[in-house]
Structure formats: structure tokens, C-alpha cells
mmCIF file of N, CA and C in Angstrom:
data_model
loop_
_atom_site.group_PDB
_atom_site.id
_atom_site.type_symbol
_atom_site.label_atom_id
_atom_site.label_comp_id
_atom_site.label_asym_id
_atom_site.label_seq_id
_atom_site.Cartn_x
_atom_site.Cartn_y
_atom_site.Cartn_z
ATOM 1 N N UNK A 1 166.302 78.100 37.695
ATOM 2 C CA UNK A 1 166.403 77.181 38.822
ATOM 3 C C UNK A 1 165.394 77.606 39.883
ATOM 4 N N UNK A 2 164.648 76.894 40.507
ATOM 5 C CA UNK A 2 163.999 76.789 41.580
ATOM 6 C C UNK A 2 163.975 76.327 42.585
ATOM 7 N N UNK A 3 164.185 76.886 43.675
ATOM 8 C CA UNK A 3 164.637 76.758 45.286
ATOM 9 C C UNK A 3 163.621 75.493 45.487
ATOM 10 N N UNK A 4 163.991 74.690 46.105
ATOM 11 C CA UNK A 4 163.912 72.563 46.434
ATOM 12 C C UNK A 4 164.695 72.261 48.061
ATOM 13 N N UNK A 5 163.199 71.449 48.485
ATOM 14 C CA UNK A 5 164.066 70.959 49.376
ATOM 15 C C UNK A 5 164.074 69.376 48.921
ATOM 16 N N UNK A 6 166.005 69.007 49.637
ATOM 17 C CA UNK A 6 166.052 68.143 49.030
ATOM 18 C C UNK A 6 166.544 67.064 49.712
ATOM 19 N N UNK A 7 166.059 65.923 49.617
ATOM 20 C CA UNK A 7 166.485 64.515 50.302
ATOM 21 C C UNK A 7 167.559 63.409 49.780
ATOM 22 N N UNK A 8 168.008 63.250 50.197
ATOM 23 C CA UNK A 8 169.726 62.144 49.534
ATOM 24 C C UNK A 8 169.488 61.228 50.635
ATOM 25 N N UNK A 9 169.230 60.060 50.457
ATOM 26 C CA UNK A 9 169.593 58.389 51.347
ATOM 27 C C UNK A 9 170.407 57.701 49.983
ATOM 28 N N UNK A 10 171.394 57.371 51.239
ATOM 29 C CA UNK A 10 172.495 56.497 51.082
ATOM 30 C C UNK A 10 172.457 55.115 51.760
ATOM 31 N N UNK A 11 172.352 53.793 51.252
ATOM 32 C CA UNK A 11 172.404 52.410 51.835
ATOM 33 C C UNK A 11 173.944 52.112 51.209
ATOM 34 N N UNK A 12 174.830 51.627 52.716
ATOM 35 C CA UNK A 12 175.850 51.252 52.891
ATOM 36 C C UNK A 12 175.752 49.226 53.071
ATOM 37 N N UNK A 13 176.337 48.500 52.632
ATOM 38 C CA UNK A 13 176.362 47.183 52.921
ATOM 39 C C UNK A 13 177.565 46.944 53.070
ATOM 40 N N UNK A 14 178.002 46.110 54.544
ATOM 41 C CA UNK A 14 179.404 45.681 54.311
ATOM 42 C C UNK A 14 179.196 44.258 55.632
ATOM 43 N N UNK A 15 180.066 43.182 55.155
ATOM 44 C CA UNK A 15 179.647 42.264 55.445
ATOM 45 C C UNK A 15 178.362 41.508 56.352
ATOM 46 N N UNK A 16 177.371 41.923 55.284
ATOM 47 C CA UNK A 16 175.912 41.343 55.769
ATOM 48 C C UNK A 16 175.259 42.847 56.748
ATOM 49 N N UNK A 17 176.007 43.499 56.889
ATOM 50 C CA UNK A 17 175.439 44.989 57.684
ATOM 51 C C UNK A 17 174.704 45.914 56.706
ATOM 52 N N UNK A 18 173.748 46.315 56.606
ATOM 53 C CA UNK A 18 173.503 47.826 56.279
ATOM 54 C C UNK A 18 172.986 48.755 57.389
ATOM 55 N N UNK A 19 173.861 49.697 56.662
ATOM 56 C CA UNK A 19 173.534 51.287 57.172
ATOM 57 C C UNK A 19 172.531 52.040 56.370
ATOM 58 N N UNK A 20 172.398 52.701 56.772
ATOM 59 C CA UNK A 20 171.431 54.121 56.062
ATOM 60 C C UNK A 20 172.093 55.603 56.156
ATOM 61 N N UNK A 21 171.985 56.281 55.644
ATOM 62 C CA UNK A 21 172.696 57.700 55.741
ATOM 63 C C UNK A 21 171.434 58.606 54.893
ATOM 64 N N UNK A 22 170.558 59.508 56.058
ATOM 65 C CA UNK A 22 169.695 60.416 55.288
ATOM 66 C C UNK A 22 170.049 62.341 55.524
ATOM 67 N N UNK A 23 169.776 62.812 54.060
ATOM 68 C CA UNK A 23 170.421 64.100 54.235
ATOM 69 C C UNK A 23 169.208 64.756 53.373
ATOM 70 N N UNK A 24 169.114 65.748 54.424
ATOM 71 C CA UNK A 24 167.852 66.634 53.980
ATOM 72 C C UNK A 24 168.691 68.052 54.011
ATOM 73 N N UNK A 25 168.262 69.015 53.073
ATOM 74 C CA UNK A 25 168.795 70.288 52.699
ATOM 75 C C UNK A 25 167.741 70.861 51.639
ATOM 76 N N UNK A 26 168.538 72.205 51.953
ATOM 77 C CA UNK A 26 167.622 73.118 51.048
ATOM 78 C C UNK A 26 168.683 72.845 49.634
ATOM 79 N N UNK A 27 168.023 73.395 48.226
ATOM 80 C CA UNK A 27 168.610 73.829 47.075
ATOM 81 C C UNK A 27 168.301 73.927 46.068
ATOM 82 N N UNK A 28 168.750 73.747 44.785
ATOM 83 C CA UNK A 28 168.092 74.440 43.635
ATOM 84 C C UNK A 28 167.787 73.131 42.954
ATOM 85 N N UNK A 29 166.577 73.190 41.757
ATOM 86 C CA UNK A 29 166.289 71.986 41.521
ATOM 87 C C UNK A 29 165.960 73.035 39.655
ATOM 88 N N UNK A 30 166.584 72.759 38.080
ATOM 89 C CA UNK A 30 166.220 72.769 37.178
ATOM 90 C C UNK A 30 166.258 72.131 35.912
ATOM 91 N N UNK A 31 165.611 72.687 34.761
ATOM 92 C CA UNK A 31 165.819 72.047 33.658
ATOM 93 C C UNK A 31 166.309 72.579 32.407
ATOM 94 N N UNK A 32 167.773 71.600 31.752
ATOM 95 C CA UNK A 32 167.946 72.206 30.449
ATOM 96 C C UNK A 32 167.863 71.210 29.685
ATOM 97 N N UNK A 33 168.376 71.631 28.331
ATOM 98 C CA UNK A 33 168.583 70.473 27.243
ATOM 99 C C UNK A 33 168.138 69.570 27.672
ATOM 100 N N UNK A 34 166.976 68.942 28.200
ATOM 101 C CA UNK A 34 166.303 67.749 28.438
ATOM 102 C C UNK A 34 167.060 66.822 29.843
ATOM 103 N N UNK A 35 167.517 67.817 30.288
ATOM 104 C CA UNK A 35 168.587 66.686 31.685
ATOM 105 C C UNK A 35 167.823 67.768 32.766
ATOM 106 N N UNK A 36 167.586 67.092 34.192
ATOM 107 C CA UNK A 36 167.816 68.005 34.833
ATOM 108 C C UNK A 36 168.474 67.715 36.168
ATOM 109 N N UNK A 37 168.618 69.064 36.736
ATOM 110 C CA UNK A 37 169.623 69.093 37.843
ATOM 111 C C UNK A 37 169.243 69.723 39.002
ATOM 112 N N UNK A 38 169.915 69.125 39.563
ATOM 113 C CA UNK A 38 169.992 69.056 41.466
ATOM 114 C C UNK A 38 171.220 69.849 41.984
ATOM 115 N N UNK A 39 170.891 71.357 42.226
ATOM 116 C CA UNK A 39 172.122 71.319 43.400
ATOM 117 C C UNK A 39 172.023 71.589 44.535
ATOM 118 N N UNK A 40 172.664 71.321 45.241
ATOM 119 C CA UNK A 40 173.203 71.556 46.848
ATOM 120 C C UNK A 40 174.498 71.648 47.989
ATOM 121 N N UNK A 41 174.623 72.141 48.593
ATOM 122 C CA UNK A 41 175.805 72.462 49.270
ATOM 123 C C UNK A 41 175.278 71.600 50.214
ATOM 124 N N UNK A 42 176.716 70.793 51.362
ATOM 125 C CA UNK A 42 176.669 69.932 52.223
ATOM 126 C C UNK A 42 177.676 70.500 53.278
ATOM 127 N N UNK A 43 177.308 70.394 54.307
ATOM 128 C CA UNK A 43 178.559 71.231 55.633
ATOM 129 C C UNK A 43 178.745 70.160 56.737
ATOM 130 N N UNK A 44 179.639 69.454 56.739
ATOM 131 C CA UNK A 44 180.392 68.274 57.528
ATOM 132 C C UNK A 44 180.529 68.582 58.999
ATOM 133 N N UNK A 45 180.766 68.217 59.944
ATOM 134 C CA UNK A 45 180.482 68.526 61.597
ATOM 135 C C UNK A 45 181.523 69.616 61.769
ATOM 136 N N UNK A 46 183.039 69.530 60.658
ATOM 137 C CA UNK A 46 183.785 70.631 61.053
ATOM 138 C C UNK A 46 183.493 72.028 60.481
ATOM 139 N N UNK A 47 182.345 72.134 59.612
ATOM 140 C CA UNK A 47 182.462 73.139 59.238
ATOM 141 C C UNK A 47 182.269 73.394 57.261
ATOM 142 N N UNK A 48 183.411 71.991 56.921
ATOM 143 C CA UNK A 48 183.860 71.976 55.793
ATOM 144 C C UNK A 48 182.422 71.906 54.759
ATOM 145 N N UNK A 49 182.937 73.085 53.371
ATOM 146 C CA UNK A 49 181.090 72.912 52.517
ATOM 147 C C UNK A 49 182.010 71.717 51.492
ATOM 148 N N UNK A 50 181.222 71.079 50.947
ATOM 149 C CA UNK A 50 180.840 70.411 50.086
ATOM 150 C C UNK A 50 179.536 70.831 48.773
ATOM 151 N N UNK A 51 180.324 71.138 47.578
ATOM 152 C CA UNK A 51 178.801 71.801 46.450
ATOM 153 C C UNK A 51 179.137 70.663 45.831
ATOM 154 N N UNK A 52 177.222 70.020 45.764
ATOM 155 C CA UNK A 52 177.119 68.785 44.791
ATOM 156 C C UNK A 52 176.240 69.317 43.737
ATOM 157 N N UNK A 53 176.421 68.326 42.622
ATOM 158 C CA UNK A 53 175.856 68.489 41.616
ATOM 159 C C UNK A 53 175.306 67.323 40.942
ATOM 160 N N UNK A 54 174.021 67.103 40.777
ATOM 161 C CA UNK A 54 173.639 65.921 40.063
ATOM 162 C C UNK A 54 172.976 66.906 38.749
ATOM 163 N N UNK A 55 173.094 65.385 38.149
ATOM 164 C CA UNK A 55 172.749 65.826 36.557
ATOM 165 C C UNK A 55 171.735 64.092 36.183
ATOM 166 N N UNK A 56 170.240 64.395 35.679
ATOM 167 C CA UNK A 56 169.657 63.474 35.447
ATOM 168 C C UNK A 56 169.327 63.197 33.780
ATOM 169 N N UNK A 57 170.014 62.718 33.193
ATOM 170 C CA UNK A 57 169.158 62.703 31.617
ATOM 171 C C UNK A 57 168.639 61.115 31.383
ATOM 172 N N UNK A 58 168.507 61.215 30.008
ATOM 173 C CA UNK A 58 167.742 59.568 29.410
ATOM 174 C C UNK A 58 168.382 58.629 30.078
ATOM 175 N N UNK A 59 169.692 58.983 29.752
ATOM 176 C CA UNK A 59 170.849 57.664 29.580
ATOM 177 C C UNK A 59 171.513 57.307 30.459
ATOM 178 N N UNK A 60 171.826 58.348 31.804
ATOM 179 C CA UNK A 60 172.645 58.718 32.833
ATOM 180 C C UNK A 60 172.169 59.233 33.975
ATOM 181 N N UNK A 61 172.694 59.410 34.618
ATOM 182 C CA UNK A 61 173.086 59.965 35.958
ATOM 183 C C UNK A 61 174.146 60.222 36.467
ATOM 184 N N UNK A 62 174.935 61.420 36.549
ATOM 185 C CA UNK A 62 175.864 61.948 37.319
ATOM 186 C C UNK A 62 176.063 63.255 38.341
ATOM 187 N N UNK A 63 176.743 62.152 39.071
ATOM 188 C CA UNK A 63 176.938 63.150 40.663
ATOM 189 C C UNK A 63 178.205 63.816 40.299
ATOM 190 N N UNK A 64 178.579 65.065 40.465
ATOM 191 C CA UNK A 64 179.922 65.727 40.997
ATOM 192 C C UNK A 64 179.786 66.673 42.346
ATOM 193 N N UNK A 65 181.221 65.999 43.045
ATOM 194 C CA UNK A 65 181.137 66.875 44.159
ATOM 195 C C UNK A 65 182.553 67.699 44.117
ATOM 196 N N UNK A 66 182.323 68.861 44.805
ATOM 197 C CA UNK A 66 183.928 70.025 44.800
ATOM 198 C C UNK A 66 183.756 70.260 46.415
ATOM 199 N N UNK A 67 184.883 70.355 46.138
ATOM 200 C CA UNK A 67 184.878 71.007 48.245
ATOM 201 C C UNK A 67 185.840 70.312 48.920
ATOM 202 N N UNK A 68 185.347 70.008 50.357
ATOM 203 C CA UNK A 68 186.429 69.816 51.169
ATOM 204 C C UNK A 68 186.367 68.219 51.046
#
């Protein structure tokens, strides 16, 4: 794994509104078995971490998050 800085935007739509939500952080960025992955920890205004995990292959894309 190799230390990444990393960018996440989020577009919210709710009746005819969008939002934006941009999150910049440091974290690890590698590759296995042909997928690769993104991680990063997220820390909320109280404090609380959040460790995400994306996973990129052919077919997919999946996010998991653990934490608060």
C-alpha cells in the first residue's frame, strides 16, 4: 500500500436541490488480485473515526464503512 491523498465528492439531490459534499484526506491507495483499494479514516465534528474501505474491480465497486 502506498500513502494517497485522497478526494471523495458526494452529489446529494432532493426535491430539485443539489448539494455537494467534498472530503479530502490523507490514506492508503493499493493493488491485489486485480481490484484495487482505497483506504481512509474519516473524523466527524465530534470526534467520532469512521475507517472506509473501497474496493475497485472489473465488475464492481464496493464501499464499506466501520466506526461510529
Amino acid at each position: 500500500m502506498k500513502n494517497a491523498v485522497i478526494t471523495v465528492k458526494g452529489f446529494q439531490y432532493v426535491d430539485g436541490d443539489e448539494s455537494a459534499i467534498e472530503l479530502k484526506t490523507v490514506g492508503k491507495y493499493g493493488e491485489k488480485n486485480n481490484k484495487q483499494y482505497i483506504i481512509y479514516d474519516e473524523c466527524d465534528q465530534a470526534g467520532c473515526k469512521t475507517d472506509t474501505l473501497i474496493k475497485v474491480s472489473e465488475k464492481e465497486t464496493v464501499m464499506q464503512r466501520s466506526g461510529a
